[in-house]
CSV table of C-alpha atoms and ligand atoms in Angstrom, one decimal:
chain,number,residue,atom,x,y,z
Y,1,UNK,CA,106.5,98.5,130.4
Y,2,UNK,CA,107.4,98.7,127.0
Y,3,UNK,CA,104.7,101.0,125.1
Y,4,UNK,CA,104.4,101.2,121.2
Y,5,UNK,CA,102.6,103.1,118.7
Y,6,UNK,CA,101.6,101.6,115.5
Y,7,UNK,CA,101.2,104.8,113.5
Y,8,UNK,CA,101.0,108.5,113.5
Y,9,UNK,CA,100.8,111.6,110.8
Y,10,UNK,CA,103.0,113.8,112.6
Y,11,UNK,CA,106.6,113.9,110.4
Y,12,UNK,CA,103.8,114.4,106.9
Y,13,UNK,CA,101.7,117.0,108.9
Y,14,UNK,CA,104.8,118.9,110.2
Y,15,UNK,CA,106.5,118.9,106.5
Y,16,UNK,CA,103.8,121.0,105.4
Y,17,UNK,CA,103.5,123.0,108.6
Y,18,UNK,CA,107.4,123.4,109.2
Y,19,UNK,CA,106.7,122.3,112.9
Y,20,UNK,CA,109.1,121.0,115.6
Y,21,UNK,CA,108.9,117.5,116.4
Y,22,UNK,CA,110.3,118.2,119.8
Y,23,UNK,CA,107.5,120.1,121.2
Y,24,UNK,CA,104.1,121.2,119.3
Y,25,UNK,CA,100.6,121.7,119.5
Y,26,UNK,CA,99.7,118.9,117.4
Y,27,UNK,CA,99.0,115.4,119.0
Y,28,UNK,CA,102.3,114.0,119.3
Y,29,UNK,CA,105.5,115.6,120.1
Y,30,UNK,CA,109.0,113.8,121.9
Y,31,UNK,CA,108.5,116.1,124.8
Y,32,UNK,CA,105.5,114.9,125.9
Y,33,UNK,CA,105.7,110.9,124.6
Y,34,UNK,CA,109.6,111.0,126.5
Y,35,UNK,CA,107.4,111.7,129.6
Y,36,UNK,CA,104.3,108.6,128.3
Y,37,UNK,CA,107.3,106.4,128.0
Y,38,UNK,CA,106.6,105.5,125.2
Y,39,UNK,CA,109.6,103.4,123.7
Y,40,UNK,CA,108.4,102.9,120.0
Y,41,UNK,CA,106.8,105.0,117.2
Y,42,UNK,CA,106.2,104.1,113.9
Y,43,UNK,CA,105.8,107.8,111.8
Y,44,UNK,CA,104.0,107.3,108.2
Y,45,UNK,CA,105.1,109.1,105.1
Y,46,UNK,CA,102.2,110.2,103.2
Y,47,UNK,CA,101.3,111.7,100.1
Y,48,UNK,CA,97.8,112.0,98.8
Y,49,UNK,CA,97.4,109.6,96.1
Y,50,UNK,CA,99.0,110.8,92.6
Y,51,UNK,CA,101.2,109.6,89.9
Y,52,UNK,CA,104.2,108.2,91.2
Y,53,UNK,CA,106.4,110.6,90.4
Y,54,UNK,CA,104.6,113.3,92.3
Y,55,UNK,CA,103.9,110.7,94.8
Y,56,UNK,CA,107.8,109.5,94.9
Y,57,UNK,CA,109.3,114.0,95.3
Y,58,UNK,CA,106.2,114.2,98.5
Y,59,UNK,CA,107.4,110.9,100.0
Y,60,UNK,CA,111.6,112.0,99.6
Y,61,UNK,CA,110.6,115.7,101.1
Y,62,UNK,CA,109.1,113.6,104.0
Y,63,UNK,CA,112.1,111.2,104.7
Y,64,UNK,CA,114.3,114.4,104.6
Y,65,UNK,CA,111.7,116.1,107.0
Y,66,UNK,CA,112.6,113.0,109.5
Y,67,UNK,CA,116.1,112.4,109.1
Y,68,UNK,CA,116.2,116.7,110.3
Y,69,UNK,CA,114.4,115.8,113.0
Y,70,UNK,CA,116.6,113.2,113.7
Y,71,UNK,CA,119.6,114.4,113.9
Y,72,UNK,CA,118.1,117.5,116.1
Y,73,UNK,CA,116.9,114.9,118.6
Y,74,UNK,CA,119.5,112.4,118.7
Y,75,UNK,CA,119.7,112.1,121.9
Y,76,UNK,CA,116.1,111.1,122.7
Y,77,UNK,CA,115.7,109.3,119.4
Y,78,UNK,CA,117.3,106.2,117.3
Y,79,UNK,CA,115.9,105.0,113.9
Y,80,UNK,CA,115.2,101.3,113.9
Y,81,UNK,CA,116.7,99.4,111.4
Y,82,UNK,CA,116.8,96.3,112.2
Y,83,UNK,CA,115.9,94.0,115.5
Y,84,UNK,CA,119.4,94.5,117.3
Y,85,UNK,CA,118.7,98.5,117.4
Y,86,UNK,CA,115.7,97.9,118.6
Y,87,UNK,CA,116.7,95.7,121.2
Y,88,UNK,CA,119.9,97.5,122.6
Y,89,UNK,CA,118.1,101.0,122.2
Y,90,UNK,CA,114.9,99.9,124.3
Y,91,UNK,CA,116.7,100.1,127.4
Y,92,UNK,CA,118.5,103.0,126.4
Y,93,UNK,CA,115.5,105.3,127.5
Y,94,UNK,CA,115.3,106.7,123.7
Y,95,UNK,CA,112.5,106.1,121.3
Y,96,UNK,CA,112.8,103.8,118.3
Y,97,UNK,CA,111.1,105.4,115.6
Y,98,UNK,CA,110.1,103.6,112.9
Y,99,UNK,CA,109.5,104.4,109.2
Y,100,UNK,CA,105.9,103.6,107.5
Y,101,UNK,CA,104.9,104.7,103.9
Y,102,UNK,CA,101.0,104.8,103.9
Y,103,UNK,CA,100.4,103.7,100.2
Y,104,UNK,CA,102.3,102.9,97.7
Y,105,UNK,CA,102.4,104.9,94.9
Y,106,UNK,CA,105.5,106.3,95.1
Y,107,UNK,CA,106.7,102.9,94.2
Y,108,UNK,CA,105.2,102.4,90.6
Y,109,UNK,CA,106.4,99.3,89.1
Y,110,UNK,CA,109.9,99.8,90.2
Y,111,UNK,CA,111.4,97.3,92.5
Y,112,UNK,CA,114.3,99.5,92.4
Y,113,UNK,CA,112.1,102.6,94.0
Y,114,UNK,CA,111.3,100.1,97.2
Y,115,UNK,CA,115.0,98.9,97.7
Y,116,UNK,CA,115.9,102.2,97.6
Y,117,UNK,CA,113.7,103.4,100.5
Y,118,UNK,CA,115.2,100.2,102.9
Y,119,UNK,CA,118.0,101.6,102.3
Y,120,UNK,CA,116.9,105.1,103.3
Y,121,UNK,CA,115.2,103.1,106.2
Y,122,UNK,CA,111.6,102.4,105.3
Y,123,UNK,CA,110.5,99.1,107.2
Y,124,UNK,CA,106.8,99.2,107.4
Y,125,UNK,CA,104.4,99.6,104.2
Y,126,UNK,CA,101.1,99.9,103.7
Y,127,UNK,CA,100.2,99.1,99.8
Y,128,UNK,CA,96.7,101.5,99.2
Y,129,UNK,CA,96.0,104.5,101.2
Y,130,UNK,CA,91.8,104.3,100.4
Y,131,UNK,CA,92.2,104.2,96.6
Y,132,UNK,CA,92.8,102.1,94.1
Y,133,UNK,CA,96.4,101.6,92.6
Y,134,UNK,CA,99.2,99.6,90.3
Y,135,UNK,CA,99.4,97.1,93.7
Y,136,UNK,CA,95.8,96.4,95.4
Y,137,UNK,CA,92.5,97.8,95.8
Y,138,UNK,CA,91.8,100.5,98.4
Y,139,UNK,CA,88.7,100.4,100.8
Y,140,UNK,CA,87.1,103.5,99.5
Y,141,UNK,CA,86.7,101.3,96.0
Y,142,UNK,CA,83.5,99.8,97.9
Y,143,UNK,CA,81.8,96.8,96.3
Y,144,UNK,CA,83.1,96.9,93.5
Y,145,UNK,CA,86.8,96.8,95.3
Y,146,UNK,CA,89.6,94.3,93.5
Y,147,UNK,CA,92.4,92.1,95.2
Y,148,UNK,CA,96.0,92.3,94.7
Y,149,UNK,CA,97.6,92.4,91.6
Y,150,UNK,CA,100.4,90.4,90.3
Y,151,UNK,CA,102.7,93.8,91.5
Y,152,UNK,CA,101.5,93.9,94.4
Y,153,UNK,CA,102.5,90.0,94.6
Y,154,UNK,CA,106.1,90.9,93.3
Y,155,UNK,CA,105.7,93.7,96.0
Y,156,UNK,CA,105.5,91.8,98.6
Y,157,UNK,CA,107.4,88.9,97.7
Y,158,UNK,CA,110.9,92.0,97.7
Y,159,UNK,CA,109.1,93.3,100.9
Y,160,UNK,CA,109.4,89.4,102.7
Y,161,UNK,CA,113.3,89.2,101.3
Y,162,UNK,CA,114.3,92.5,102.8
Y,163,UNK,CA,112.2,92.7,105.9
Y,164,UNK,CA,109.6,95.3,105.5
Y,165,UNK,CA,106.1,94.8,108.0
Y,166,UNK,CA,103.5,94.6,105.9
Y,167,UNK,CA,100.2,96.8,106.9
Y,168,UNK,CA,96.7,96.0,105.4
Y,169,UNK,CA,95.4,99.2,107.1
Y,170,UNK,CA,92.9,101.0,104.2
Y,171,UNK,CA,93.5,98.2,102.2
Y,172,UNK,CA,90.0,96.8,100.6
Y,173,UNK,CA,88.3,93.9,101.8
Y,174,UNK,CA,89.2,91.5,98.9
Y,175,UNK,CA,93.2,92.8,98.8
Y,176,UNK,CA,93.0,92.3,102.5
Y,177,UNK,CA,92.6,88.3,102.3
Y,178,UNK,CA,94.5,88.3,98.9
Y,179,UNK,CA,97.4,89.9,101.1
Y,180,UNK,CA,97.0,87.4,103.6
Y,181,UNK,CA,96.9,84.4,102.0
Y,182,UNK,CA,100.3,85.4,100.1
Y,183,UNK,CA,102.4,87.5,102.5
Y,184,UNK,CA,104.8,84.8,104.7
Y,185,UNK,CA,104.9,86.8,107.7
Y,186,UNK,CA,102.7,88.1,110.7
Y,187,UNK,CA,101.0,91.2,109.2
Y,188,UNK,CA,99.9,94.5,111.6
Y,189,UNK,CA,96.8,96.2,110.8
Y,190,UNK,CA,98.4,99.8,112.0
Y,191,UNK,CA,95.0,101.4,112.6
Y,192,UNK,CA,91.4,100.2,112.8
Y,193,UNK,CA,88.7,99.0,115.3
Y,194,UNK,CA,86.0,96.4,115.5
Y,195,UNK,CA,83.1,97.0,112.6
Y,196,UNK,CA,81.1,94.8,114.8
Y,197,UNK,CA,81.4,97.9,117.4
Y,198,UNK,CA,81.3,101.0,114.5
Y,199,UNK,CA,80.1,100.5,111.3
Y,200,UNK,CA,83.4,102.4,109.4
Y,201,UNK,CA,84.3,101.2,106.4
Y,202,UNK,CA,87.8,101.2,107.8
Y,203,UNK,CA,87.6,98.7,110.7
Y,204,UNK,CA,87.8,95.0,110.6
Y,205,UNK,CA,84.8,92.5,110.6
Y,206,UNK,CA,84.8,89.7,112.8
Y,207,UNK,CA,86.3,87.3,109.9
Y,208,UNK,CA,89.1,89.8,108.8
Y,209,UNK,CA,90.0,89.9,112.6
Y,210,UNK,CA,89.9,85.7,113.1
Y,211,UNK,CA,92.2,85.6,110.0
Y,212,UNK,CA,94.7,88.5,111.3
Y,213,UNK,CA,94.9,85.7,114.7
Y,214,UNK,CA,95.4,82.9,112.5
Y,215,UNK,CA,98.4,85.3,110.7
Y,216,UNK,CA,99.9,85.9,114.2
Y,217,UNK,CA,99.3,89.6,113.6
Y,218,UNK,CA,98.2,92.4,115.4
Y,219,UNK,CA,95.6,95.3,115.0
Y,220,UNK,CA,96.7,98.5,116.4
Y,221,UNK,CA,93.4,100.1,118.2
Y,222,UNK,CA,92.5,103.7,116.5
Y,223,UNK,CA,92.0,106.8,118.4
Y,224,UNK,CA,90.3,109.0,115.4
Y,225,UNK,CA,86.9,109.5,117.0
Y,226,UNK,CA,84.9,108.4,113.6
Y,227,UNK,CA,86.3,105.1,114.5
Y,228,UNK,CA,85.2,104.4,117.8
Y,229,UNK,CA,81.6,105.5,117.9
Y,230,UNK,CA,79.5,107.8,115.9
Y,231,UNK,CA,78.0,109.9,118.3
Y,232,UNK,CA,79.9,111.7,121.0
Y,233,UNK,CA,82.8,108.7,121.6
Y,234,UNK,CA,84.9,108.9,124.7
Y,235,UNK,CA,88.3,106.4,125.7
Y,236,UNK,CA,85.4,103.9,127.5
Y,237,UNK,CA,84.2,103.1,124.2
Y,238,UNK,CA,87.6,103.1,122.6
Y,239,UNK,CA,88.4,100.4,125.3
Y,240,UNK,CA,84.8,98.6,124.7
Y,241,UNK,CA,87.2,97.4,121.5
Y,242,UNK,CA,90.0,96.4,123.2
Y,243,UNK,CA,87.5,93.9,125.1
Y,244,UNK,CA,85.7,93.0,122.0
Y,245,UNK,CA,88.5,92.3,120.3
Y,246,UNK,CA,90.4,90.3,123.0
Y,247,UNK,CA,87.0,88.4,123.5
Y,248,UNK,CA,87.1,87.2,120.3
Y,249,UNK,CA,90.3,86.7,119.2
Y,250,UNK,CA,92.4,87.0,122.1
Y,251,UNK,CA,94.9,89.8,123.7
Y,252,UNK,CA,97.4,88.2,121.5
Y,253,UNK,CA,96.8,90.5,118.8
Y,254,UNK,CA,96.3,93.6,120.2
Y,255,UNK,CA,97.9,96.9,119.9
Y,256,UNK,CA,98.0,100.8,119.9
Y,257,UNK,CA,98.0,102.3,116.8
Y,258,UNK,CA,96.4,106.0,117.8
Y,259,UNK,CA,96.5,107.6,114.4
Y,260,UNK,CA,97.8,110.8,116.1
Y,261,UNK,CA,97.9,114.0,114.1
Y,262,UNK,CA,95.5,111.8,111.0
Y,263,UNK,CA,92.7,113.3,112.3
Y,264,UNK,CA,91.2,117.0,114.2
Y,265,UNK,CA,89.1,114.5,116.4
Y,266,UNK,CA,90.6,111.9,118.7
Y,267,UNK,CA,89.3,110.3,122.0
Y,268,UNK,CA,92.3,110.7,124.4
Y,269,UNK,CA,94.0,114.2,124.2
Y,270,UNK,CA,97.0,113.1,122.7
Y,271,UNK,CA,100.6,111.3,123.7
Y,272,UNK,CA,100.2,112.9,127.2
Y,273,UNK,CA,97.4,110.2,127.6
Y,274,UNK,CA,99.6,107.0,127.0
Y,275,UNK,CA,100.7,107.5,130.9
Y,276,UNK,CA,97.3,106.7,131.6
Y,277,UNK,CA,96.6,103.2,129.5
Y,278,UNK,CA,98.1,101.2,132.3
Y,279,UNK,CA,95.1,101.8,134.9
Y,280,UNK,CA,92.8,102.0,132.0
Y,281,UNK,CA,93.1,98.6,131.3
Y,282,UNK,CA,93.5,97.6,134.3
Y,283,UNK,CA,90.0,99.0,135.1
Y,284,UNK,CA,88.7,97.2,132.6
Y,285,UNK,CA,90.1,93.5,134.1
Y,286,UNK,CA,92.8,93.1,132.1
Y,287,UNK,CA,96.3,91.4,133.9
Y,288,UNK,CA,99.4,93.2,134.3
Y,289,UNK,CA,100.7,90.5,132.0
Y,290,UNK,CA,97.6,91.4,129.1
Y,291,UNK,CA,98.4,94.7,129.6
Y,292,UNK,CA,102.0,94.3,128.5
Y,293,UNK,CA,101.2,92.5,125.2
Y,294,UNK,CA,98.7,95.3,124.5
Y,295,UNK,CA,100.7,98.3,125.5
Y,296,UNK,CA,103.6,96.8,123.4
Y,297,UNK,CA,104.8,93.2,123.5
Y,298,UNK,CA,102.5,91.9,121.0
Y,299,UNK,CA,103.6,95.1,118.4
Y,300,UNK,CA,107.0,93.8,119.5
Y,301,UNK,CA,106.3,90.4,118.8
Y,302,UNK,CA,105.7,91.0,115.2
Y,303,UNK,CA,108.4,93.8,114.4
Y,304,UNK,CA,110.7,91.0,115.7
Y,305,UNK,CA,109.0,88.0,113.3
Y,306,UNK,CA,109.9,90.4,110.4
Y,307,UNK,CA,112.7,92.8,110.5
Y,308,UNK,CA,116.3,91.2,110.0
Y,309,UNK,CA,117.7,90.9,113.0
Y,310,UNK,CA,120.9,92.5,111.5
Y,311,UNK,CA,120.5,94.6,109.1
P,1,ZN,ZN1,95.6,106.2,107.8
């Protein structure tokens, strides 16, 4: 069983709180997620949104906060770079972690700003955190939201030529299909449920979730309580959207993307839990081969369709 993670807080919540990956209170730590099995993370960079200078010192603090933590846990850990690492470290019993920046501002209008963070190992970006900025509309602009803008196009036309996954979490509705309909590659929507299931302005209707199957992509199912259900949720619902989800677009383009340490308020308790998704869904019906794409193959699938395999 090969179980990833499509996205959690915890390297931009411990850079502030000058906590140990290895083992905290938090959510997520390497202790616990060595013991879920877990065999990839993706870890956002995140800075609240600001000029892009500001935006560009928050996001350098936060790749230095990772790369110590690295190098203290080097032997449960590997960075994924490219495919091949992934690959040969998967049966190596380490995690791949992978680096995510959750909105772009720290990239301005500088191609130069996003080669440079390849090359620090960025492969995952997500262009708007809620707001509005130089590259696409956030969802927090409402109504009134815009599409991509002819950076954002640039964007991700560098983003396609180096292999960086491109995430249309908190992206606005509009930039969402903008995104779609010009990005080349399967897409991963790192964090969000059904809005057919809970009315948040940050899950998926049904038509964004038909076009992220026609994309090839995958949706990474959130464990922040105020996305599940609004009243008293518990990891039943949170699996009432894996079974939505799968009944209307298929299994194919499902995935785990917990949100851990994004939130006070999640559904399962925290990495510890991931041991347990196996005979959840298996509760719920699903095959041992569904349960494999869901847990981690489909996530797979897509890190594969876009990363070089050689970096
Ligand atoms: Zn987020």
């Amino acid at each position: 069983m090969r179980i990833v993670d499509l996205h959690c807080d915890t390297i931009s919540l411990l850079s502030e709180k000058e906590g140990s990956l290895y083992c905290n209170a938090g959510h997520f730590d390497i202790k616990r997620a060595l013991e879920s099995k877990l065999a990839l993370q993706f870890f956002a960079l995140f800075s609240m949104p600001a000029d892009c200078n500001t935006s560009m010192r928050q996001i350098l603090k936060q790749i230095d906060k990772f790369y110590l933590e690295m190098d203290k846990n080097s032997e449960y850990l590997f960075l994924a770079r490219d495919y091949n690492d992934i690959n040969k470290g998967l049966d190596s019993g380490k995690i791949a972690c992978l680096l995510h920046l959750e909105g772009a501002e720290a990239l301005g209008t500088d191609e130069e700003m996003l080669r440079i963070l390849y090359r620090l190992g960025l492969r995952s970006i997500g262009l708007t955190w809620n707001n509005r900025n130089l590259l696409a509309d956030g969802v927090a602009e409402g109504d009134q939201a815009g599409g991509l803008s002819l950076q954002g196009r640039q964007v991700l036309d560098e983003m396609s030529k180096l292999g960086i996954i491109l995430d249309l979490s908190h992206i606005s509705e509009k930039s969402f299909f903008d995104a779609l309909a010009y990005y080349d590659k399967p897409v991963l929507v790192s964090h969000a449920n059904a809005r057919a299931l809970c009315n948040h302005r940050r899950n998926l209707n049904d038509s964004q979730l038909r076009a992220l199957a026609i994309n090839g992509g995958v949706i990474g199912i959130n464990q922040v309580a105020d996305f599940v259900k609004e009243d008293s949720p518990t990891v039943d619902d949170l699996l009432d959207h894996i079974v939505y989800i799968a009944d209307l677009i298929g299994v194919e383009h499902i995935g785990l993307g917990s949100d851990f340490d994004g939130a006070d308020t999640i559904v399962m308790k925290g990495i510890e839990d991931y041991s347990k998704w196996e005979s959840l869904l298996s509760a719920r019906s699903f095959t041992q081969e569904e349960i494999e794409k869901i847990l981690g193959l489909n996530a797979l699938r897509v890190i594969e369709s876009v990363l070089n395999y050689d970096a």
